[in-house]
mmCIF file of C-alpha atoms and ligand atoms in Angstrom:
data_model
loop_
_atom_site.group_PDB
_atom_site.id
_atom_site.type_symbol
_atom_site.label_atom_id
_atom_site.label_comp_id
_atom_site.label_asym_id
_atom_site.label_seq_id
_atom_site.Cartn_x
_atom_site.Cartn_y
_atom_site.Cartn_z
ATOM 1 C CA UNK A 1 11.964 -0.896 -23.952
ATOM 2 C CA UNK A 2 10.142 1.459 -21.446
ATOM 3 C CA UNK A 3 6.679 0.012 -20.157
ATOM 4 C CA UNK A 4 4.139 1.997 -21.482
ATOM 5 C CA UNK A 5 0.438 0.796 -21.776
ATOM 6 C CA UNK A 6 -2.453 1.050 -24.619
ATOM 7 C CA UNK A 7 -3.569 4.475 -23.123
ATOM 8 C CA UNK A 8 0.134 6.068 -23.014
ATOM 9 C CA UNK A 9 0.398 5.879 -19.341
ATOM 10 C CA UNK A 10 4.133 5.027 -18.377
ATOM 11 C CA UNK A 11 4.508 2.532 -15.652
ATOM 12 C CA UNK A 12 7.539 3.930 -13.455
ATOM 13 C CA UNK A 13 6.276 2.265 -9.912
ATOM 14 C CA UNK A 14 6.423 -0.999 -8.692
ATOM 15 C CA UNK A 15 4.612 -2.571 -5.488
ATOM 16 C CA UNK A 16 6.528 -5.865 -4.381
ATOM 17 C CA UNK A 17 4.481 -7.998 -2.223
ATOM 18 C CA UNK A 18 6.900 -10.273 0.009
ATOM 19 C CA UNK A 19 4.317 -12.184 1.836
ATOM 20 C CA UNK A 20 1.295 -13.215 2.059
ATOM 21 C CA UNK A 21 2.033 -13.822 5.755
ATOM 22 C CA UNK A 22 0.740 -10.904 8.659
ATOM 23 C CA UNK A 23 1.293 -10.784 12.019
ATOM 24 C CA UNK A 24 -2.251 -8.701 12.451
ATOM 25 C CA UNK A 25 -5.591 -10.034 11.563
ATOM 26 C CA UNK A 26 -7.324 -6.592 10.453
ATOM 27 C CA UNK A 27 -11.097 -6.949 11.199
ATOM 28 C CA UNK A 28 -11.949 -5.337 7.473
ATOM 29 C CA UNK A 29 -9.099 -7.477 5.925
ATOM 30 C CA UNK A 30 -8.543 -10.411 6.773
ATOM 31 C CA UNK A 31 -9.803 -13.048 9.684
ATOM 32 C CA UNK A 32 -8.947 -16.608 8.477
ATOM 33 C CA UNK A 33 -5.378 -18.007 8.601
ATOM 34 C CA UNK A 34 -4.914 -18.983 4.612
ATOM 35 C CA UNK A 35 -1.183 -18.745 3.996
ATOM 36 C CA UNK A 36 0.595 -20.112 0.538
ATOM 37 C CA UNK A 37 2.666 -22.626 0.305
ATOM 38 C CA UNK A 38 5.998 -21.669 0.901
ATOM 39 C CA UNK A 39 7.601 -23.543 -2.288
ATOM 40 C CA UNK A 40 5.175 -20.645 -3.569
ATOM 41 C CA UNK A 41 6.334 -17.887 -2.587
ATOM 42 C CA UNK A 42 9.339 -16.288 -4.605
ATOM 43 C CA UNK A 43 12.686 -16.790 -3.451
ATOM 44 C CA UNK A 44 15.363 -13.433 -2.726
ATOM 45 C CA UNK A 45 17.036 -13.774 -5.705
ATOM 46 C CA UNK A 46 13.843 -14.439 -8.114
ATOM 47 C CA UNK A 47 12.653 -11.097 -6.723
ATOM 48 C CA UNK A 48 15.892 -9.611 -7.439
ATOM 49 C CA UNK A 49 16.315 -10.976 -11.044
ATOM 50 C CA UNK A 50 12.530 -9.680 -11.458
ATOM 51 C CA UNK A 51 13.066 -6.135 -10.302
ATOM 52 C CA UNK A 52 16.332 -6.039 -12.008
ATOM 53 C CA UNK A 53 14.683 -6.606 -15.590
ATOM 54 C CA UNK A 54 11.886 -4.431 -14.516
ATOM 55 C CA UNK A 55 14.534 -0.980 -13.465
ATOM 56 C CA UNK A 56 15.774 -2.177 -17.124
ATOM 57 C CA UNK A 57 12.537 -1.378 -18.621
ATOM 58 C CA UNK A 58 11.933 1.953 -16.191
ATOM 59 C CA UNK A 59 10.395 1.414 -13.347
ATOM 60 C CA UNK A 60 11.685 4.224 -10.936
ATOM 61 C CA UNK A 61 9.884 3.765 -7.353
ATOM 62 C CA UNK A 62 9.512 -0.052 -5.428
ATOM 63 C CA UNK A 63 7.218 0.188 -2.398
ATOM 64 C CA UNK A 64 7.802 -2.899 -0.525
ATOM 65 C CA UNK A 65 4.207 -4.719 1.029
ATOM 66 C CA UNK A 66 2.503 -7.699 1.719
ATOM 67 C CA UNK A 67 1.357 -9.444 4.127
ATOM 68 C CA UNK A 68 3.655 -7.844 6.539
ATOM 69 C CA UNK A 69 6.740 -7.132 4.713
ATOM 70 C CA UNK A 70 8.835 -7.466 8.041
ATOM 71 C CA UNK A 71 7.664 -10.858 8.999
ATOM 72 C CA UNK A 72 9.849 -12.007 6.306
ATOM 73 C CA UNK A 73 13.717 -13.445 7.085
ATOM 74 C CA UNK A 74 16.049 -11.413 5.468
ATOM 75 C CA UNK A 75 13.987 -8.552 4.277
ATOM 76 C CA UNK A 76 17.039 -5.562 5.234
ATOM 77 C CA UNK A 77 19.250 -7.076 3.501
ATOM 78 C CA UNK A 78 16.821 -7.648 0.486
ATOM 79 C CA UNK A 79 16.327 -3.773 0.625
ATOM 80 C CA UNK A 80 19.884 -3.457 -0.038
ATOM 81 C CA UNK A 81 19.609 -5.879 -3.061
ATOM 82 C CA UNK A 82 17.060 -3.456 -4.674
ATOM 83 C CA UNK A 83 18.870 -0.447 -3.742
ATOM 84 C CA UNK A 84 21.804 -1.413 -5.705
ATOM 85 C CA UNK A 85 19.834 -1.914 -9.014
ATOM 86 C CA UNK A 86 19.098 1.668 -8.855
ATOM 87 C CA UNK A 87 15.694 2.115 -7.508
ATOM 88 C CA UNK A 88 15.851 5.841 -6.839
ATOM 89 C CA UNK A 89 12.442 5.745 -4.648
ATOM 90 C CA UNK A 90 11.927 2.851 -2.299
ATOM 91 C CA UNK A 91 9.716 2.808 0.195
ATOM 92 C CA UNK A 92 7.930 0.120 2.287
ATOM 93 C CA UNK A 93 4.468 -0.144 3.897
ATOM 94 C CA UNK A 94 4.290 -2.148 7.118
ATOM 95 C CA UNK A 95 2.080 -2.336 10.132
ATOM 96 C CA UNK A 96 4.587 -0.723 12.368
ATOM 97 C CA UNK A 97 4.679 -3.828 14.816
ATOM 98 C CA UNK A 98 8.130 -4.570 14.269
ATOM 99 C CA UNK A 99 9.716 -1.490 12.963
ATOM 100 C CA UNK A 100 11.137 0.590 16.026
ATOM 101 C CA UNK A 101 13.733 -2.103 16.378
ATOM 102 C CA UNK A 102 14.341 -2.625 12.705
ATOM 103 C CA UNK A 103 14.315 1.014 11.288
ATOM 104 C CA UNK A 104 17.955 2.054 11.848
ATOM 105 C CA UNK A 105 19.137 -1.567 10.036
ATOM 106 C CA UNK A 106 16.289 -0.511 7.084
ATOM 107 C CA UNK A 107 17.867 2.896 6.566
ATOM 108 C CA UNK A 108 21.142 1.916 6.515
ATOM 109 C CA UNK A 109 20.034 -0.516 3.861
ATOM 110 C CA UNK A 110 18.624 2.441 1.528
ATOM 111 C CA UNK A 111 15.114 2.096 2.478
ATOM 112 C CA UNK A 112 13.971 5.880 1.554
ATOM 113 C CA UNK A 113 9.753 6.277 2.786
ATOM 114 C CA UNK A 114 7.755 4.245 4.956
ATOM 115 C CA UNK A 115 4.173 4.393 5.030
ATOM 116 C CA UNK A 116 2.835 2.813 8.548
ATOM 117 C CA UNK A 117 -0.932 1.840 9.141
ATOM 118 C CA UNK A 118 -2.782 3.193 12.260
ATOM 119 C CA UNK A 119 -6.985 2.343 12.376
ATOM 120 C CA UNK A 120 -7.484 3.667 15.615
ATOM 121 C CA UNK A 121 -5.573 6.218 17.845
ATOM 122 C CA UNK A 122 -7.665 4.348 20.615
ATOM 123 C CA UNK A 123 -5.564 1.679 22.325
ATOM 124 C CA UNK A 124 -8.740 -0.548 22.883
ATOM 125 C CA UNK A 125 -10.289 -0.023 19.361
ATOM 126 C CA UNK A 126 -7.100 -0.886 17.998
ATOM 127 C CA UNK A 127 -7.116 -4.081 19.838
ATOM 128 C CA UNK A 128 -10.395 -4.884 18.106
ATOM 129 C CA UNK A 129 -9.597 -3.686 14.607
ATOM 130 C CA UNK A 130 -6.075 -5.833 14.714
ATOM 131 C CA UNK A 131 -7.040 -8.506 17.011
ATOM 132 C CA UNK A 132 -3.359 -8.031 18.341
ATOM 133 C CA UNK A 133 -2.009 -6.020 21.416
ATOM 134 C CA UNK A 134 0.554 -4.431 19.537
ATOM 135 C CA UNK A 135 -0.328 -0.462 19.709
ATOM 136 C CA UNK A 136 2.327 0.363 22.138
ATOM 137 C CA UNK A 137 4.702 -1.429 19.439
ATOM 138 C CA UNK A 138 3.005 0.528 16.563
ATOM 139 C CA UNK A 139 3.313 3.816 18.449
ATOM 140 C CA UNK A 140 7.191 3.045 19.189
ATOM 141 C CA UNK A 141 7.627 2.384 15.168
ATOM 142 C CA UNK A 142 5.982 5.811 14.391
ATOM 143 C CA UNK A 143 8.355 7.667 16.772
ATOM 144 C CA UNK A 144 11.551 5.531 15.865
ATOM 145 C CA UNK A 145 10.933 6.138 11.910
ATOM 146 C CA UNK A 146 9.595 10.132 12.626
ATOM 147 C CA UNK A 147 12.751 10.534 14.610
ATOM 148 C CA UNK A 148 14.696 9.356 11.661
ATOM 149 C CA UNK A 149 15.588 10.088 8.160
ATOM 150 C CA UNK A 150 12.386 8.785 6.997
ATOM 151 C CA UNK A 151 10.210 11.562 8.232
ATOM 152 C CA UNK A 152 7.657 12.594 7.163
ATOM 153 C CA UNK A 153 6.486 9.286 8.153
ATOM 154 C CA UNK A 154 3.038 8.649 6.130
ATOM 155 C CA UNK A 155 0.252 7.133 8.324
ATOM 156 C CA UNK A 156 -2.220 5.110 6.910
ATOM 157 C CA UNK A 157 -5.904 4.822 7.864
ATOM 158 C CA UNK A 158 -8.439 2.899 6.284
ATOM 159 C CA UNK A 159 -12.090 4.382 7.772
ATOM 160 C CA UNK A 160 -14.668 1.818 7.964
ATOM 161 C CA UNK A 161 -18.027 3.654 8.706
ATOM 162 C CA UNK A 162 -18.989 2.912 12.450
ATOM 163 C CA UNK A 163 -15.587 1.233 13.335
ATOM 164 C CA UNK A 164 -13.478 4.087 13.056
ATOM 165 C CA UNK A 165 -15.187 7.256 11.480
ATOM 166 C CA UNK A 166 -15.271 9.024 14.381
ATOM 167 C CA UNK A 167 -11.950 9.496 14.882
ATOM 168 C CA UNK A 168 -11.043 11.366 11.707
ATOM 169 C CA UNK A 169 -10.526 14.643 13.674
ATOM 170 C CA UNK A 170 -8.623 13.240 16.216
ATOM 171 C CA UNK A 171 -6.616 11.423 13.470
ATOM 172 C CA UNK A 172 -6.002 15.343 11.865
ATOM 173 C CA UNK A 173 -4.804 16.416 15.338
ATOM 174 C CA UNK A 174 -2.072 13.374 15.211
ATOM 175 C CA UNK A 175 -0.579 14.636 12.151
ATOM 176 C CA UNK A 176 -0.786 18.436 13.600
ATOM 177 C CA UNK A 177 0.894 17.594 17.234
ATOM 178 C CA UNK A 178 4.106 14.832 15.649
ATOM 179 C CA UNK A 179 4.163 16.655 12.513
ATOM 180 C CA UNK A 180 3.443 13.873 10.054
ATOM 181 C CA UNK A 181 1.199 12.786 6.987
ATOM 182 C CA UNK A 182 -2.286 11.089 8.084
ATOM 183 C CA UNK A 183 -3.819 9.921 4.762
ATOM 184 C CA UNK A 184 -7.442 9.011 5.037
ATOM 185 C CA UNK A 185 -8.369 5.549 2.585
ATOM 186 C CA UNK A 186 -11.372 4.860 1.214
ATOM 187 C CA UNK A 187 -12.148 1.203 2.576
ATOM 188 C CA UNK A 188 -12.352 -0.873 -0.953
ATOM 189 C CA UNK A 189 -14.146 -4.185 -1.499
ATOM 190 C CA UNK A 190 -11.302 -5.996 -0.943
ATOM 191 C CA UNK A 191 -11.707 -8.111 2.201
ATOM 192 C CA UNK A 192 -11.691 -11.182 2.343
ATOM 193 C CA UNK A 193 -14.877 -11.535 4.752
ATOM 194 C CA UNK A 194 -16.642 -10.108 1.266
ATOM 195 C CA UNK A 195 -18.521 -7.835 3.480
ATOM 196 C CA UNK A 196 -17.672 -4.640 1.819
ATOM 197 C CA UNK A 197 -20.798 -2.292 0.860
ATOM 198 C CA UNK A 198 -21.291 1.452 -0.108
ATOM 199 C CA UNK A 199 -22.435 2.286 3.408
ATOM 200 C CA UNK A 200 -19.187 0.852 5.135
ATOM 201 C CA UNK A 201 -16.925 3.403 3.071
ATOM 202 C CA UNK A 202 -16.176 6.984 4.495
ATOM 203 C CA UNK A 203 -15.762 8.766 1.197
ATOM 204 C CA UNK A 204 -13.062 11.346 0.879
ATOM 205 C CA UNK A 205 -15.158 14.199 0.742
ATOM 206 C CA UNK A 206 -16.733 14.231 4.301
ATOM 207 C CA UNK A 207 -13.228 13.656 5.554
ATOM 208 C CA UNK A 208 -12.484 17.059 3.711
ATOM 209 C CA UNK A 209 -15.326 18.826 5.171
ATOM 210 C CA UNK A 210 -14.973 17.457 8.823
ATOM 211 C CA UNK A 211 -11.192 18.391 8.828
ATOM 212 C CA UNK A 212 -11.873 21.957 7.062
ATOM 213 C CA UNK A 213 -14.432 22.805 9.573
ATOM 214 C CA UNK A 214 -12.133 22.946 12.107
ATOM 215 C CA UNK A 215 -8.863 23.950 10.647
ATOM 216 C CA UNK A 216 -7.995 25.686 7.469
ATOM 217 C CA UNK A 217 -6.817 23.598 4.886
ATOM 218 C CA UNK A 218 -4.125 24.583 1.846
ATOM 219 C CA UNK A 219 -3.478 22.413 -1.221
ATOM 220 C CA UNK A 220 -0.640 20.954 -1.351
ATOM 221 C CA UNK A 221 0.840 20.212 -5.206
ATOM 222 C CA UNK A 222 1.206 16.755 -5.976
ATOM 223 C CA UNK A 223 2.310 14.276 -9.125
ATOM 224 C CA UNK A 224 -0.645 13.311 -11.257
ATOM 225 C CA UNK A 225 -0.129 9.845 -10.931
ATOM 226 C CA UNK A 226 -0.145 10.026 -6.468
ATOM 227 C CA UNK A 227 -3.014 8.937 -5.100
ATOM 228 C CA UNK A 228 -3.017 11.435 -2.347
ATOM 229 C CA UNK A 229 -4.765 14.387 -2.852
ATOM 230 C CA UNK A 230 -2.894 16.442 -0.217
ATOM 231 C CA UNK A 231 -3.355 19.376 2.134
ATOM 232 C CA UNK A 232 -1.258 21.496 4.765
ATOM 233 C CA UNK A 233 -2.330 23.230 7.460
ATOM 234 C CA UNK A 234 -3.051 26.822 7.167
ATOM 235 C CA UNK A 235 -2.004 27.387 11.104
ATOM 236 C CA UNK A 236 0.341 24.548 11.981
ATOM 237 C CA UNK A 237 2.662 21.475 11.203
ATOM 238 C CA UNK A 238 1.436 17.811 9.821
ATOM 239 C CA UNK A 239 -0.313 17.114 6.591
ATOM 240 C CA UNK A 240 -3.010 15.082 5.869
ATOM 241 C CA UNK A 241 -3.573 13.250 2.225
ATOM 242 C CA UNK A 242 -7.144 11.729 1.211
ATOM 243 C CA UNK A 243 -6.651 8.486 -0.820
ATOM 244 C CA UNK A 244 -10.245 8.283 -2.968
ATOM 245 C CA UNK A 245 -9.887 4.944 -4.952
ATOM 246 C CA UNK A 246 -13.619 4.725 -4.955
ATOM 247 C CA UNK A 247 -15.431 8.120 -5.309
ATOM 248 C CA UNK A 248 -12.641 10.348 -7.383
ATOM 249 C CA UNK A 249 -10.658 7.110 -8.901
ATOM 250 C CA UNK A 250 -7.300 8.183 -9.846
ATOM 251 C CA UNK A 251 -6.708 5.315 -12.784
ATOM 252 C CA UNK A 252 -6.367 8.202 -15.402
ATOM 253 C CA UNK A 253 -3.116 8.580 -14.209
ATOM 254 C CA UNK A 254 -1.894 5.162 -12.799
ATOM 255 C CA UNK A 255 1.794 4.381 -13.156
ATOM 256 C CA UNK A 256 0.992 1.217 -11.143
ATOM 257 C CA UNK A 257 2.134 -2.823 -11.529
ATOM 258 C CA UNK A 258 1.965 -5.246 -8.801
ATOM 259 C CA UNK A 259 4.324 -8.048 -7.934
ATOM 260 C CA UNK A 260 2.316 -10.967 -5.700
ATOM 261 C CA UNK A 261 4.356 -12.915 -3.261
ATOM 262 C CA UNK A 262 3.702 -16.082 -5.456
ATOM 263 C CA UNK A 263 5.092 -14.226 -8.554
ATOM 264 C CA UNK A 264 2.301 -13.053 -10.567
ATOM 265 C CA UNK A 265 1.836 -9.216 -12.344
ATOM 266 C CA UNK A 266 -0.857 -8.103 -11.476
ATOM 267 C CA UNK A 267 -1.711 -4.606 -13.793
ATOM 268 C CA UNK A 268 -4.081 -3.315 -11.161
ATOM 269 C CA UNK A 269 -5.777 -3.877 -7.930
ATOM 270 C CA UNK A 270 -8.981 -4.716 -9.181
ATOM 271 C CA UNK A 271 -7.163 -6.880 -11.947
ATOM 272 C CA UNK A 272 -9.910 -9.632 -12.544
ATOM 273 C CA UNK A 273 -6.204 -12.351 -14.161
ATOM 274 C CA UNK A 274 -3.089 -11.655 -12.775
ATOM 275 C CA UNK A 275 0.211 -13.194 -15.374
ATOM 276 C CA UNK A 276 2.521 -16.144 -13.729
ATOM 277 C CA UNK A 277 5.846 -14.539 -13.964
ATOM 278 C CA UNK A 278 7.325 -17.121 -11.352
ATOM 279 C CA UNK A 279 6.609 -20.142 -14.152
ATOM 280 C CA UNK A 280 8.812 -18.036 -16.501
ATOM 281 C CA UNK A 281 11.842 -17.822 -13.880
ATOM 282 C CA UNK A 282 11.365 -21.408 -12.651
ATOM 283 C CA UNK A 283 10.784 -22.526 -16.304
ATOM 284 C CA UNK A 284 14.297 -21.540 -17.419
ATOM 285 C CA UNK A 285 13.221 -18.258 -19.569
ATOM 286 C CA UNK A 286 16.043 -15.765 -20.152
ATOM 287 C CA UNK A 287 15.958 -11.869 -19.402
ATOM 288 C CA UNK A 288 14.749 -11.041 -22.844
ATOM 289 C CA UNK A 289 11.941 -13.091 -22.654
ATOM 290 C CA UNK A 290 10.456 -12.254 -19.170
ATOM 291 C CA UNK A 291 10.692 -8.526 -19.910
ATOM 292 C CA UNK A 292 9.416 -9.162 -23.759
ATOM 293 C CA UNK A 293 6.405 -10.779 -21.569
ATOM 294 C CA UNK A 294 5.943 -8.063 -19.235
ATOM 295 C CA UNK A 295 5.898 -5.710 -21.877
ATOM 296 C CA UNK A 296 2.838 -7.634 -23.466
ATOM 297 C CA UNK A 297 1.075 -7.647 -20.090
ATOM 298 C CA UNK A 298 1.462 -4.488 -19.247
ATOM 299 C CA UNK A 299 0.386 -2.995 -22.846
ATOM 300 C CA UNK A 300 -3.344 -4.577 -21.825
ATOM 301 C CA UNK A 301 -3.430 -2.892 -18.031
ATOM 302 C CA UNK A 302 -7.155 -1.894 -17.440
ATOM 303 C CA UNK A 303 -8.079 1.574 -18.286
ATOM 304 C CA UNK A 304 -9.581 1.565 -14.890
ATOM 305 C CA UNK A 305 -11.026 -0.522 -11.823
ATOM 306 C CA UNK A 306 -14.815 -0.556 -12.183
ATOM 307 C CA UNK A 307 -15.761 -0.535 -8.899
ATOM 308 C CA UNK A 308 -18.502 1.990 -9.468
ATOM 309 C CA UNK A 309 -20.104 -0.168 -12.540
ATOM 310 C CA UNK A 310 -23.083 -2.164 -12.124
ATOM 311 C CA UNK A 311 -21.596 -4.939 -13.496
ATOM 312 C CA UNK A 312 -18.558 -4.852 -10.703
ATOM 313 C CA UNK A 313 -17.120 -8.459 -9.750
ATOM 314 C CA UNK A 314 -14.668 -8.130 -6.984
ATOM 315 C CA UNK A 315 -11.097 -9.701 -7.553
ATOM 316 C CA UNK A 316 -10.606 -13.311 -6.815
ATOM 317 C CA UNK A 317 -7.629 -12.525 -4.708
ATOM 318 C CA UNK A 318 -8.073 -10.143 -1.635
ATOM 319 C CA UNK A 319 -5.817 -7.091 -0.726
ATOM 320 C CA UNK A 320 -3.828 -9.339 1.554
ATOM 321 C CA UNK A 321 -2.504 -11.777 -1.430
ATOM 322 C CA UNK A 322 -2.006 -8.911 -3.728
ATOM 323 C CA UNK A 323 0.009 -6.616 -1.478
ATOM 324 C CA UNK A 324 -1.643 -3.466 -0.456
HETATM 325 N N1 SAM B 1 0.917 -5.197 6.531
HETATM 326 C C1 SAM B 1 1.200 -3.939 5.923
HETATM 327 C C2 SAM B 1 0.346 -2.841 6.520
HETATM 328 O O1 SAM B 1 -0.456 -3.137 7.411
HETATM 329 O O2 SAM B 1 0.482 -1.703 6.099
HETATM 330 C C3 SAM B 1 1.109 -3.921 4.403
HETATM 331 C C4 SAM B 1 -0.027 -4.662 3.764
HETATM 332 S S1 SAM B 1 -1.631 -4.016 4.096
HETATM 333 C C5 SAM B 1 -2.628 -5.081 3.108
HETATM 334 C C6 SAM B 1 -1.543 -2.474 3.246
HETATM 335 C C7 SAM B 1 -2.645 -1.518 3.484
HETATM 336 O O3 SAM B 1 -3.831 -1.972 2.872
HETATM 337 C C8 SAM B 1 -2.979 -1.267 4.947
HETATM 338 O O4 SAM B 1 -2.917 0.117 5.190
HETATM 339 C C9 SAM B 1 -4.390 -1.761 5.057
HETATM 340 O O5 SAM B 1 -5.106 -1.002 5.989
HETATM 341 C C10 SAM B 1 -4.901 -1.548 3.645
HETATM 342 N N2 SAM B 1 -6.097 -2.301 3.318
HETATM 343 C C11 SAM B 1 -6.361 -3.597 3.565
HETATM 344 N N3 SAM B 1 -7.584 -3.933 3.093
HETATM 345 C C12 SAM B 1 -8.096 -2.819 2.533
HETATM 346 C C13 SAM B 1 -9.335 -2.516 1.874
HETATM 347 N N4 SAM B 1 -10.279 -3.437 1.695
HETATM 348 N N5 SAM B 1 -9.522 -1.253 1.432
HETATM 349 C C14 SAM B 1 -8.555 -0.304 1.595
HETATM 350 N N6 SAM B 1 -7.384 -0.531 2.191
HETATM 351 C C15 SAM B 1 -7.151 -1.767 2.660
#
């Protein structure tokens, strides 16, 4: 049975979450060292039973997250596991701090996209935003995966107003000179300081204008259900993609599920339950009944996140324990 929800929107992507674990402490993220259990977390082969049922029921693309995905034992070889069930897409987000060394064994595994996140092009800014002094590292895992078969390497900024807004041009220039995607995120109230307001988001918009005033931008077509709105360069190399969760939501045409390192679905970021998937597989259920349940939890996915509604109460879990 193909996962379809009460709206009609068919759910064909997948985020995993392997950890809730990170090896950076992101200023607008996270800042306190709360870490499951590890009897918790799921095990390889619950993953791999979980994924398996869910490629059964159409899910085409799994973008591996966390926590830092590659702080996690064993996580090549787990990207083989999911290539052989016949994930056609599979990409993996990661903070770039340990890739350089682990790229070629991640390709060779089937690992098809990466997405890396950069919050400052500034070596001492980044210091600050990732408490860490890893931006040689990060720098060396954007060149080893843009010198690979992964390029177009995405890069991933989230813009906090006053932290690192003023960089947008020079992030525009990034993508121009090594020829890559910058994608500009709207900073979400997902932190788990609880500090997120209105004023500390950059919306999408001015990042369009700021850009365009200094270099002609072209549309670039996309799939409805991306969240990238993208653009090429009239003059030059690089693309850049604005990611608007906040002030042009994209929900209309999510294809979205989450997986949480602990093993719960979660039908959207904003999700205010997420469904225990892991008491299923630890309970003894068989195939038929996990996907019979995932078909029942994905029929009720939220026509939207209401972010933007007065009544708005922000998740219980924060984007580092759902998998970003
Ligand atoms: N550790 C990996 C990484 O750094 O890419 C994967 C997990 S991280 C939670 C995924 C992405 O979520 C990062 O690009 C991070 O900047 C972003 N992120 C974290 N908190 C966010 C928030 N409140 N709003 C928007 N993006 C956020």
């Amino acid at each position: 049975m193909a996962l379809t929800d009460k709206f009609g929107r068919a759910i064909t992507d997948l985020r995993v979450s392997v950890t809730d674990r990170c090896n950076f402490r992101c200023v607008y993220c996270r800042s306190a060292e709360n870490t499951m259990a590890h009897e918790n977390l799921l095990e390889w082969d619950e993953y791999e039973r979980l994924v398996r049922i869910l490629v059964g029921m159409g899910i085409r693309k799994v973008r591996v997250t966390g926590g830092e995905p590659l702080v996690r034992p064993g996580i090549e070889s787990f990207i083989g596991r999911l290539k052989a069930l016949g994930v056609r897409d599979l990409s993996m987000t990661t903070n770039g701090h340990l890739l350089a060394e682990r790229c070629d064994k991640l390709i060779a595994a089937g690992l098809d996209r990466i997405n890396i996140s950069l919050d400052s092009l500034d070596r001492e800014k980044f210091e600050r935003v990732t408490r860490t002094k890893a931006f040689d590292q990060v720098m060396a895992g954007i060149d080893a995966a843009q010198n690979s078969s992964l390029r177009p390497v995405k890069v991933n900024a989230v813009l906090v107003r006053g932290l690192n807004d003023d960089e947008v041009e020079a992030f525009a220039e990034f993508a121009r000179e090594r020829e890559l995607i910058m994608r500009f995120i709207e900073f979400m109230p997902l932190d788990a300081d609880r500090a997120w307001t209105r004023a500390m988001m950059v919306p999408a918009a001015e990042v369009y204008r700021r850009i365009s005033a200094r270099w002609t931008l072209v549309p670039v077509v996309h799939e409805r259900s991306e969240t990238a709105r993208k653009y090429r360069f009239a003059d030059g190399r690089g693309e850049i993609g604005l990611i608007a969760p906040v002030t042009q939501a994209f929900c209309g045409f999510c294809s979205r599920i989450r997986l949480t390192a602990d093993g719960k679905l979660r039908t959207c970021l904003f999700s205010k339950d997420d469904h225990d998937l892991k008491l299923l597989v630890r309970g003894g259920a068989t195939d038929r009944e996990i996907g019979d349940e995932i078909l029942s939890i994905v029929a009720q996915k939220e026509k939207g996140h209401r972010i933007n509604e007065p009544d708005f109460v922000p998740p219980s879990r924060t984007m580092v324990y759902i998998g970003g």
